[in-house]
PDB file of C-alpha atoms in Angstrom:
ATOM      1  CA  MET A   1      12.615  -1.455   5.459  1.00  0.00           C
ATOM      2  CA  ARG A   2      10.169   0.521   6.954  1.00  0.00           C
ATOM      3  CA  THR A   3       7.470   2.154   5.858  1.00  0.00           C
ATOM      4  CA  ILE A   4       5.234   5.023   6.305  1.00  0.00           C
ATOM      5  CA  LEU A   5       1.700   6.504   5.312  1.00  0.00           C
ATOM      6  CA  THR A   6       1.816   9.419   4.154  1.00  0.00           C
ATOM      7  CA  VAL A   7      -1.503  11.204   3.645  1.00  0.00           C
ATOM      8  CA  ASP A   8      -2.315  14.993   2.394  1.00  0.00           C
ATOM      9  CA  ASP A   9      -4.392  16.302  -0.063  1.00  0.00           C
ATOM     10  CA  SER A  10      -2.431  18.702  -1.500  1.00  0.00           C
ATOM     11  CA  THR A  11      -0.441  16.126  -4.756  1.00  0.00           C
ATOM     12  CA  SER A  12       3.033  18.194  -4.279  1.00  0.00           C
ATOM     13  CA  MET A  13       2.670  17.274  -0.313  1.00  0.00           C
ATOM     14  CA  ARG A  14       2.479  13.974  -1.463  1.00  0.00           C
ATOM     15  CA  GLN A  15       5.712  14.595  -3.330  1.00  0.00           C
ATOM     16  CA  MET A  16       7.745  16.477  -1.728  1.00  0.00           C
ATOM     17  CA  VAL A  17       6.846  14.202   1.588  1.00  0.00           C
ATOM     18  CA  ARG A  18       7.687  11.264  -0.553  1.00  0.00           C
ATOM     19  CA  ALA A  19      10.693  12.138  -2.014  1.00  0.00           C
ATOM     20  CA  THR A  20      12.098  13.005   1.048  1.00  0.00           C
ATOM     21  CA  LEU A  21      11.110   9.540   3.332  1.00  0.00           C
ATOM     22  CA  GLN A  22      12.472   7.899  -0.108  1.00  0.00           C
ATOM     23  CA  SER A  23      16.115   9.768   0.223  1.00  0.00           C
ATOM     24  CA  ALA A  24      16.119   7.595   3.622  1.00  0.00           C
ATOM     25  CA  GLY A  25      14.881   4.358   2.355  1.00  0.00           C
ATOM     26  CA  TYR A  26      11.953   4.849   3.703  1.00  0.00           C
ATOM     27  CA  GLY A  27       9.345   2.732   2.196  1.00  0.00           C
ATOM     28  CA  VAL A  28       5.891   4.932   1.608  1.00  0.00           C
ATOM     29  CA  VAL A  29       2.747   5.274   1.592  1.00  0.00           C
ATOM     30  CA  GLU A  30      -0.069   7.618   0.032  1.00  0.00           C
ATOM     31  CA  ALA A  31      -2.773   8.482   0.564  1.00  0.00           C
ATOM     32  CA  ALA A  32      -4.711  11.469  -0.423  1.00  0.00           C
ATOM     33  CA  ASP A  33      -7.274  12.215   2.392  1.00  0.00           C
ATOM     34  CA  GLY A  34      -8.392  10.975   6.541  1.00  0.00           C
ATOM     35  CA  GLN A  35     -10.681   8.469   4.713  1.00  0.00           C
ATOM     36  CA  GLU A  36      -8.567   6.128   2.564  1.00  0.00           C
ATOM     37  CA  ALA A  37      -5.715   6.505   4.738  1.00  0.00           C
ATOM     38  CA  LEU A  38      -8.258   4.661   7.562  1.00  0.00           C
ATOM     39  CA  ASP A  39      -9.116   2.741   4.640  1.00  0.00           C
ATOM     40  CA  PHE A  40      -6.170   1.257   4.088  1.00  0.00           C
ATOM     41  CA  ALA A  41      -4.923   1.226   7.159  1.00  0.00           C
ATOM     42  CA  ARG A  42      -7.908  -1.285   8.415  1.00  0.00           C
ATOM     43  CA  GLY A  43      -5.980  -4.228   5.726  1.00  0.00           C
ATOM     44  CA  ASN A  44      -2.521  -3.115   6.663  1.00  0.00           C
ATOM     45  CA  ASN A  45      -0.135  -2.075   9.365  1.00  0.00           C
ATOM     46  CA  VAL A  46       2.512   0.335   8.800  1.00  0.00           C
ATOM     47  CA  ASP A  47       5.514   1.836  10.939  1.00  0.00           C
ATOM     48  CA  LEU A  48       4.199   5.317  11.191  1.00  0.00           C
ATOM     49  CA  VAL A  49       1.760   8.018   9.706  1.00  0.00           C
ATOM     50  CA  ILE A  50       2.818  11.260   8.565  1.00  0.00           C
ATOM     51  CA  THR A  51      -1.234  13.112   7.989  1.00  0.00           C
ATOM     52  CA  ASP A  52      -2.155  16.357   7.429  1.00  0.00           C
ATOM     53  CA  VAL A  53      -5.250  17.759   9.584  1.00  0.00           C
ATOM     54  CA  ASN A  54      -7.296  20.219   7.344  1.00  0.00           C
ATOM     55  CA  MET A  55      -8.357  17.261   4.163  1.00  0.00           C
ATOM     56  CA  PRO A  56     -11.966  16.457   2.541  1.00  0.00           C
ATOM     57  CA  ARG A  57     -14.204  13.575   4.108  1.00  0.00           C
ATOM     58  CA  MET A  58     -11.755  12.991   6.742  1.00  0.00           C
ATOM     59  CA  ASP A  59      -9.594  15.039   8.441  1.00  0.00           C
ATOM     60  CA  GLY A  60      -6.563  14.248   9.906  1.00  0.00           C
ATOM     61  CA  ILE A  61      -7.646  14.780  13.462  1.00  0.00           C
ATOM     62  CA  ARG A  62     -10.392  12.432  13.588  1.00  0.00           C
ATOM     63  CA  LEU A  63      -7.927   9.815  11.275  1.00  0.00           C
ATOM     64  CA  VAL A  64      -5.544   9.434  13.506  1.00  0.00           C
ATOM     65  CA  SER A  65      -8.413   8.581  16.564  1.00  0.00           C
ATOM     66  CA  GLU A  66      -9.534   5.971  13.993  1.00  0.00           C
ATOM     67  CA  LEU A  67      -5.917   4.798  14.022  1.00  0.00           C
ATOM     68  CA  ARG A  68      -5.852   4.378  17.712  1.00  0.00           C
ATOM     69  CA  ALA A  69      -8.943   2.192  17.946  1.00  0.00           C
ATOM     70  CA  LEU A  70      -7.761  -0.403  15.440  1.00  0.00           C
ATOM     71  CA  PRO A  71      -4.972  -2.751  17.355  1.00  0.00           C
ATOM     72  CA  GLY A  72      -2.320  -3.056  14.745  1.00  0.00           C
ATOM     73  CA  TYR A  73      -2.587   1.405  16.091  1.00  0.00           C
ATOM     74  CA  ARG A  74      -1.901   1.410  18.925  1.00  0.00           C
ATOM     75  CA  LEU A  75       1.780   2.401  19.457  1.00  0.00           C
ATOM     76  CA  THR A  76       2.180   3.311  16.006  1.00  0.00           C
ATOM     77  CA  PRO A  77       3.617   7.189  15.886  1.00  0.00           C
ATOM     78  CA  LEU A  78       0.993   9.127  14.354  1.00  0.00           C
ATOM     79  CA  LEU A  79       2.623  12.721  13.490  1.00  0.00           C
ATOM     80  CA  MET A  80       0.637  15.499  12.099  1.00  0.00           C
ATOM     81  CA  LEU A  81       2.294  18.710   9.044  1.00  0.00           C
ATOM     82  CA  THR A  82      -0.176  21.001   8.214  1.00  0.00           C
ATOM     83  CA  THR A  83      -0.258  24.788   8.322  1.00  0.00           C
ATOM     84  CA  GLU A  84      -2.147  24.951  11.527  1.00  0.00           C
ATOM     85  CA  SER A  85      -0.612  25.939  14.182  1.00  0.00           C
ATOM     86  CA  SER A  86      -2.571  27.198  17.347  1.00  0.00           C
ATOM     87  CA  GLN A  87      -2.265  25.091  20.146  1.00  0.00           C
ATOM     88  CA  GLU A  88      -5.804  24.851  20.002  1.00  0.00           C
ATOM     89  CA  LYS A  89      -5.813  22.388  17.214  1.00  0.00           C
ATOM     90  CA  LYS A  90      -2.339  21.311  18.640  1.00  0.00           C
ATOM     91  CA  LEU A  91      -4.193  19.926  22.245  1.00  0.00           C
ATOM     92  CA  GLU A  92      -7.075  18.307  20.190  1.00  0.00           C
ATOM     93  CA  GLY A  93      -3.969  16.523  18.220  1.00  0.00           C
ATOM     94  CA  LYS A  94      -2.334  15.355  21.056  1.00  0.00           C
ATOM     95  CA  ARG A  95      -5.990  14.448  23.001  1.00  0.00           C
ATOM     96  CA  ALA A  96      -6.303  11.840  19.655  1.00  0.00           C
ATOM     97  CA  GLY A  97      -3.636  10.622  20.557  1.00  0.00           C
ATOM     98  CA  ALA A  98      -1.251  12.361  18.265  1.00  0.00           C
ATOM     99  CA  THR A  99       2.402  11.373  18.585  1.00  0.00           C
ATOM    100  CA  GLY A 100       4.241  15.099  17.726  1.00  0.00           C
ATOM    101  CA  TRP A 101       2.973  18.109  15.919  1.00  0.00           C
ATOM    102  CA  ILE A 102       5.260  19.818  13.027  1.00  0.00           C
ATOM    103  CA  VAL A 103       4.253  22.721  10.849  1.00  0.00           C
ATOM    104  CA  LYS A 104       4.599  23.348   7.377  1.00  0.00           C
ATOM    105  CA  PRO A 105       6.177  24.340   5.203  1.00  0.00           C
ATOM    106  CA  PHE A 106       8.530  21.009   7.234  1.00  0.00           C
ATOM    107  CA  ASN A 107      12.286  21.028   6.707  1.00  0.00           C
ATOM    108  CA  PRO A 108      13.226  18.081   5.148  1.00  0.00           C
ATOM    109  CA  SER A 109      16.523  17.282   7.008  1.00  0.00           C
ATOM    110  CA  GLN A 110      14.031  18.275  10.639  1.00  0.00           C
ATOM    111  CA  LEU A 111      11.889  15.760   9.544  1.00  0.00           C
ATOM    112  CA  LEU A 112      13.990  12.882   9.512  1.00  0.00           C
ATOM    113  CA  SER A 113      15.953  14.248  12.226  1.00  0.00           C
ATOM    114  CA  THR A 114      12.499  13.156  13.884  1.00  0.00           C
ATOM    115  CA  LEU A 115      11.790   9.975  12.605  1.00  0.00           C
ATOM    116  CA  ASN A 116      14.690   8.790  13.643  1.00  0.00           C
ATOM    117  CA  ARG A 117      14.180  10.383  17.009  1.00  0.00           C
ATOM    118  CA  LEU A 118      10.754   8.270  17.056  1.00  0.00           C
ATOM    119  CA  PHE A 119      12.094   5.062  16.109  1.00  0.00           C
ATOM    120  CA  ALA A 120      15.133   4.983  18.128  1.00  0.00           C
ATOM    121  CA  THR A 121      12.378   5.312  21.202  1.00  0.00           C
ATOM    122  CA  PRO A 122      11.754   1.360  22.402  1.00  0.00           C
TER     123      PRO A 122
ATOM    124  CA  MET B   1     -21.106  59.845  -2.260  1.00  0.00           C
ATOM    125  CA  SER B   2     -24.212  56.619  -1.545  1.00  0.00           C
ATOM    126  CA  ARG B   3     -23.542  52.878  -3.047  1.00  0.00           C
ATOM    127  CA  ASP B   4     -25.424  52.615  -5.863  1.00  0.00           C
ATOM    128  CA  PRO B   5     -28.391  50.261  -5.575  1.00  0.00           C
ATOM    129  CA  THR B   6     -27.624  49.294  -8.646  1.00  0.00           C
ATOM    130  CA  LEU B   7     -24.819  48.102  -7.678  1.00  0.00           C
ATOM    131  CA  PRO B   8     -24.689  44.018  -8.386  1.00  0.00           C
ATOM    132  CA  LEU B   9     -22.646  42.692  -5.671  1.00  0.00           C
ATOM    133  CA  PRO B  10     -23.906  39.194  -4.493  1.00  0.00           C
ATOM    134  CA  PRO B  11     -22.953  38.561  -7.993  1.00  0.00           C
ATOM    135  CA  LEU B  12     -19.520  39.988  -7.761  1.00  0.00           C
ATOM    136  CA  LEU B  13     -18.964  38.333  -4.869  1.00  0.00           C
ATOM    137  CA  GLU B  14     -19.787  34.896  -6.745  1.00  0.00           C
ATOM    138  CA  LEU B  15     -17.131  36.307  -9.757  1.00  0.00           C
ATOM    139  CA  ALA B  16     -14.376  37.250  -7.888  1.00  0.00           C
ATOM    140  CA  ALA B  17     -14.349  33.428  -6.131  1.00  0.00           C
ATOM    141  CA  GLY B  18     -15.110  31.735  -8.554  1.00  0.00           C
ATOM    142  CA  GLN B  19     -11.965  33.370 -10.798  1.00  0.00           C
ATOM    143  CA  LEU B  20      -9.824  32.387  -7.768  1.00  0.00           C
ATOM    144  CA  GLU B  21     -11.207  29.170  -8.036  1.00  0.00           C
ATOM    145  CA  VAL B  22      -9.950  28.541 -11.794  1.00  0.00           C
ATOM    146  CA  ALA B  23      -6.588  30.245 -10.438  1.00  0.00           C
ATOM    147  CA  LEU B  24      -6.103  27.736  -8.134  1.00  0.00           C
ATOM    148  CA  GLN B  25      -7.286  24.504 -10.389  1.00  0.00           C
ATOM    149  CA  SER B  26      -5.142  26.422 -13.330  1.00  0.00           C
ATOM    150  CA  ALA B  27      -1.640  26.397 -11.418  1.00  0.00           C
ATOM    151  CA  SER B  28      -2.229  23.547  -9.534  1.00  0.00           C
ATOM    152  CA  SER B  29      -1.326  20.928 -12.350  1.00  0.00           C
ATOM    153  CA  GLN B  30       1.703  23.182 -13.091  1.00  0.00           C
ATOM    154  CA  VAL B  31       2.871  23.549  -9.501  1.00  0.00           C
ATOM    155  CA  GLU B  32       1.895  19.107  -9.254  1.00  0.00           C
ATOM    156  CA  ARG B  33       4.553  19.188 -12.671  1.00  0.00           C
ATOM    157  CA  LEU B  34       7.084  21.259 -10.929  1.00  0.00           C
ATOM    158  CA  SER B  35       7.054  19.494  -7.252  1.00  0.00           C
ATOM    159  CA  ASN B  36       7.075  15.666  -9.214  1.00  0.00           C
ATOM    160  CA  SER B  37      10.703  17.345 -11.385  1.00  0.00           C
ATOM    161  CA  VAL B  38      12.426  18.078  -7.829  1.00  0.00           C
ATOM    162  CA  ALA B  39      11.247  15.214  -6.063  1.00  0.00           C
ATOM    163  CA  ALA B  40      13.654  13.538  -9.332  1.00  0.00           C
ATOM    164  CA  PHE B  41      16.371  15.224  -8.884  1.00  0.00           C
ATOM    165  CA  ALA B  42      16.291  14.578  -4.940  1.00  0.00           C
ATOM    166  CA  ARG B  43      15.909  10.539  -5.990  1.00  0.00           C
ATOM    167  CA  LEU B  44      18.915  11.281  -8.224  1.00  0.00           C
ATOM    168  CA  GLY B  45      21.042  13.332  -5.810  1.00  0.00           C
ATOM    169  CA  THR B  46      20.246  10.363  -3.319  1.00  0.00           C
ATOM    170  CA  GLU B  47      21.818   7.771  -6.034  1.00  0.00           C
ATOM    171  CA  MET B  48      24.081   9.657  -6.929  1.00  0.00           C
ATOM    172  CA  SER B  49      25.753  10.171  -3.501  1.00  0.00           C
ATOM    173  CA  ALA B  50      25.971   5.851  -3.114  1.00  0.00           C
ATOM    174  CA  HIS B  51      28.209   6.191  -6.014  1.00  0.00           C
ATOM    175  CA  PRO B  52      31.621   4.247  -5.524  1.00  0.00           C
ATOM    176  CA  ASP B  53      34.018   7.691  -7.158  1.00  0.00           C
ATOM    177  CA  ALA B  54      34.002  10.013  -4.762  1.00  0.00           C
ATOM    178  CA  ASN B  55      33.566  12.690  -7.027  1.00  0.00           C
ATOM    179  CA  ILE B  56      30.240  11.589  -7.974  1.00  0.00           C
ATOM    180  CA  ALA B  57      29.277  11.108  -4.437  1.00  0.00           C
ATOM    181  CA  ALA B  58      30.511  14.593  -4.010  1.00  0.00           C
ATOM    182  CA  LEU B  59      27.818  15.586  -6.930  1.00  0.00           C
ATOM    183  CA  GLY B  60      24.885  13.811  -5.695  1.00  0.00           C
ATOM    184  CA  ALA B  61      25.024  15.098  -1.927  1.00  0.00           C
ATOM    185  CA  ARG B  62      25.254  19.145  -3.733  1.00  0.00           C
ATOM    186  CA  VAL B  63      21.902  18.165  -4.845  1.00  0.00           C
ATOM    187  CA  SER B  64      19.926  16.439  -2.238  1.00  0.00           C
ATOM    188  CA  ALA B  65      21.021  19.979  -0.573  1.00  0.00           C
ATOM    189  CA  GLU B  66      19.448  22.103  -3.925  1.00  0.00           C
ATOM    190  CA  ALA B  67      16.740  19.132  -3.959  1.00  0.00           C
ATOM    191  CA  GLN B  68      16.062  19.399  -0.595  1.00  0.00           C
ATOM    192  CA  ARG B  69      16.103  23.464   0.269  1.00  0.00           C
ATOM    193  CA  ALA B  70      14.093  23.547  -3.262  1.00  0.00           C
ATOM    194  CA  MET B  71      11.322  21.014  -0.874  1.00  0.00           C
ATOM    195  CA  PHE B  72      11.755  23.511   1.610  1.00  0.00           C
ATOM    196  CA  ALA B  73      11.252  26.358  -0.738  1.00  0.00           C
ATOM    197  CA  MET B  74       8.317  24.393  -3.218  1.00  0.00           C
ATOM    198  CA  GLN B  75       6.057  24.687   0.227  1.00  0.00           C
ATOM    199  CA  PHE B  76       4.574  28.285   0.691  1.00  0.00           C
ATOM    200  CA  GLU B  77       3.369  27.519  -2.833  1.00  0.00           C
ATOM    201  CA  ASP B  78       0.937  25.494  -0.210  1.00  0.00           C
ATOM    202  CA  GLN B  79       0.576  27.647   1.692  1.00  0.00           C
ATOM    203  CA  LEU B  80      -0.091  30.441  -0.863  1.00  0.00           C
ATOM    204  CA  ALA B  81      -3.486  27.606  -1.766  1.00  0.00           C
ATOM    205  CA  GLN B  82      -4.624  27.612   1.485  1.00  0.00           C
ATOM    206  CA  ARG B  83      -4.689  31.211   2.495  1.00  0.00           C
ATOM    207  CA  LEU B  84      -6.496  31.830  -1.419  1.00  0.00           C
ATOM    208  CA  GLN B  85      -9.377  29.073  -0.974  1.00  0.00           C
ATOM    209  CA  HIS B  86      -9.935  30.476   2.395  1.00  0.00           C
ATOM    210  CA  ILE B  87     -10.151  34.131   0.897  1.00  0.00           C
ATOM    211  CA  ALA B  88     -12.317  32.232  -1.856  1.00  0.00           C
ATOM    212  CA  HIS B  89     -14.979  31.282   0.346  1.00  0.00           C
ATOM    213  CA  ALA B  90     -14.549  33.839   2.747  1.00  0.00           C
ATOM    214  CA  LEU B  91     -16.594  35.432  -1.211  1.00  0.00           C
ATOM    215  CA  GLY B  92     -18.759  32.667  -1.189  1.00  0.00           C
ATOM    216  CA  ASP B  93     -19.484  33.736   2.855  1.00  0.00           C
ATOM    217  CA  MET B  94     -20.275  37.026   2.277  1.00  0.00           C
ATOM    218  CA  HIS B  95     -21.976  36.265  -1.608  1.00  0.00           C
ATOM    219  CA  ASP B  96     -24.516  33.443   0.959  1.00  0.00           C
ATOM    220  CA  ALA B  97     -24.977  36.434   2.943  1.00  0.00           C
ATOM    221  CA  LEU B  98     -26.504  39.215   0.982  1.00  0.00           C
ATOM    222  CA  ALA B  99     -28.153  36.814  -1.234  1.00  0.00           C
ATOM    223  CA  ALA B 100     -30.238  34.583   1.435  1.00  0.00           C
ATOM    224  CA  PRO B 101     -33.654  35.362   2.617  1.00  0.00           C
ATOM    225  CA  THR B 102     -33.073  35.728   6.500  1.00  0.00           C
ATOM    226  CA  PRO B 103     -29.449  36.632   6.169  1.00  0.00           C
ATOM    227  CA  PRO B 104     -26.794  35.863   9.325  1.00  0.00           C
ATOM    228  CA  THR B 105     -25.757  38.138  11.656  1.00  0.00           C
ATOM    229  CA  ALA B 106     -22.737  40.472  11.128  1.00  0.00           C
ATOM    230  CA  ALA B 107     -20.932  38.105  14.552  1.00  0.00           C
ATOM    231  CA  ALA B 108     -21.749  34.708  12.608  1.00  0.00           C
ATOM    232  CA  LEU B 109     -21.182  35.306   8.725  1.00  0.00           C
ATOM    233  CA  LEU B 110     -17.426  36.925  10.569  1.00  0.00           C
ATOM    234  CA  ALA B 111     -17.289  33.915  12.958  1.00  0.00           C
ATOM    235  CA  ALA B 112     -17.593  31.409  10.323  1.00  0.00           C
ATOM    236  CA  ILE B 113     -15.482  33.299   8.339  1.00  0.00           C
ATOM    237  CA  ARG B 114     -12.378  33.401  10.305  1.00  0.00           C
ATOM    238  CA  ALA B 115     -12.872  29.502  11.651  1.00  0.00           C
ATOM    239  CA  ARG B 116     -11.838  28.997   8.603  1.00  0.00           C
ATOM    240  CA  TYR B 117      -8.592  29.592   8.119  1.00  0.00           C
ATOM    241  CA  THR B 118      -5.542  27.203  10.066  1.00  0.00           C
ATOM    242  CA  MET B 119      -2.737  29.898   9.287  1.00  0.00           C
ATOM    243  CA  GLU B 120      -1.847  32.445  12.417  1.00  0.00           C
ATOM    244  CA  ASP B 121      -1.063  34.778  10.942  1.00  0.00           C
ATOM    245  CA  GLU B 122      -4.414  34.649   8.620  1.00  0.00           C
ATOM    246  CA  ARG B 123      -6.730  35.085  12.422  1.00  0.00           C
ATOM    247  CA  ARG B 124      -3.593  37.773  13.076  1.00  0.00           C
ATOM    248  CA  LEU B 125      -4.392  39.880  10.218  1.00  0.00           C
ATOM    249  CA  PHE B 126      -8.151  39.008  10.864  1.00  0.00           C
ATOM    250  CA  ASP B 127      -7.842  40.095  14.542  1.00  0.00           C
ATOM    251  CA  ILE B 128      -6.585  43.258  13.509  1.00  0.00           C
ATOM    252  CA  MET B 129      -8.664  44.601  10.627  1.00  0.00           C
ATOM    253  CA  LEU B 130     -12.260  42.887  12.055  1.00  0.00           C
ATOM    254  CA  GLY B 131     -11.570  42.109  15.905  1.00  0.00           C
ATOM    255  CA  HIS B 132     -12.977  44.906  17.468  1.00  0.00           C
ATOM    256  CA  LEU B 133     -16.724  44.179  15.286  1.00  0.00           C
ATOM    257  CA  HIS B 134     -16.679  40.823  16.325  1.00  0.00           C
ATOM    258  CA  GLY B 135     -15.037  41.167  20.091  1.00  0.00           C
ATOM    259  CA  ALA B 136     -11.814  38.915  18.746  1.00  0.00           C
ATOM    260  CA  PRO B 137      -8.769  38.097  21.882  1.00  0.00           C
ATOM    261  CA  ASP B 138      -6.365  40.737  21.848  1.00  0.00           C
ATOM    262  CA  ALA B 139      -4.433  40.483  18.130  1.00  0.00           C
ATOM    263  CA  ASN B 140      -1.212  40.384  19.883  1.00  0.00           C
ATOM    264  CA  ALA B 141      -2.488  37.025  21.930  1.00  0.00           C
ATOM    265  CA  ASP B 142      -1.600  34.546  19.374  1.00  0.00           C
ATOM    266  CA  SER B 143       1.241  33.107  18.703  1.00  0.00           C
ATOM    267  CA  ASP B 144       3.243  33.930  15.569  1.00  0.00           C
ATOM    268  CA  HIS B 145       3.162  32.109  12.750  1.00  0.00           C
ATOM    269  CA  GLU B 146       6.828  33.639  11.221  1.00  0.00           C
ATOM    270  CA  ALA B 147       7.788  31.700  14.506  1.00  0.00           C
ATOM    271  CA  THR B 148       5.930  28.157  14.419  1.00  0.00           C
ATOM    272  CA  ARG B 149       6.989  27.868  10.456  1.00  0.00           C
ATOM    273  CA  GLY B 150       8.942  24.294  10.292  1.00  0.00           C
ATOM    274  CA  SER B 151       8.770  23.660  14.386  1.00  0.00           C
ATOM    275  CA  VAL B 152       8.541  20.403  15.983  1.00  0.00           C
ATOM    276  CA  GLU B 153       6.824  19.201  18.378  1.00  0.00           C
ATOM    277  CA  LEU B 154       6.266  16.173  20.243  1.00  0.00           C
ATOM    278  CA  PHE B 155       4.139  15.197  22.556  1.00  0.00           C
TER     279      PHE B 155
END
């Protein structure tokens, strides 16, 4: 089973993402901010990360940058899921090493088809 | 008519910010309960969809579809909470500026408030209403957040 780490400071958003991913058979691990996610990632590998941008303690762009520095996360798909839609922020995320950018609210079936595309890419 | 000099603007701004924070916190627990229920329906739909009885499986597919629609709609609460937080923070910034012995310039205060926004339509409204005060870019130059909602871009 593939495992996905979801990072968001909103409990309800994490519940929505978890329900969507579990409906497609993914295992899900949750973190409430970038620091908690990074602490988890230092000792564990996952198949994909979905992270919000604006969070306390450590934001999503910094998290992506920190994850890319870990040997186990150099090739892991890292998706941003955020209300931010400015080109400036997207570019910042891309430079940090993000794989893609999804603007909230997400469409559950569209999220799953995006994951299928990413996992199908060799 | 001139403003009453005894009007307690800083505490009123602080009160407004505090009221917003309290409202957000009290709504949050109920929203979590609701999202938990919707997530439970989504799980139920998934389990029913895999049932060997075709009628139950078809019912499960309908439950799943409805749960997905509910999950999409519920995310607007997350946006609403963010918008209200930005308003509360802006009120806090205004309070701090009025109460500071050396207040920031108007341009610095406006820039700080705008920098907190995360949604394009927040920035657009700010620029339309206050852009002339701080030399913001043309509001029409920003993309429309309505058009970007739910968009997926792979790099």
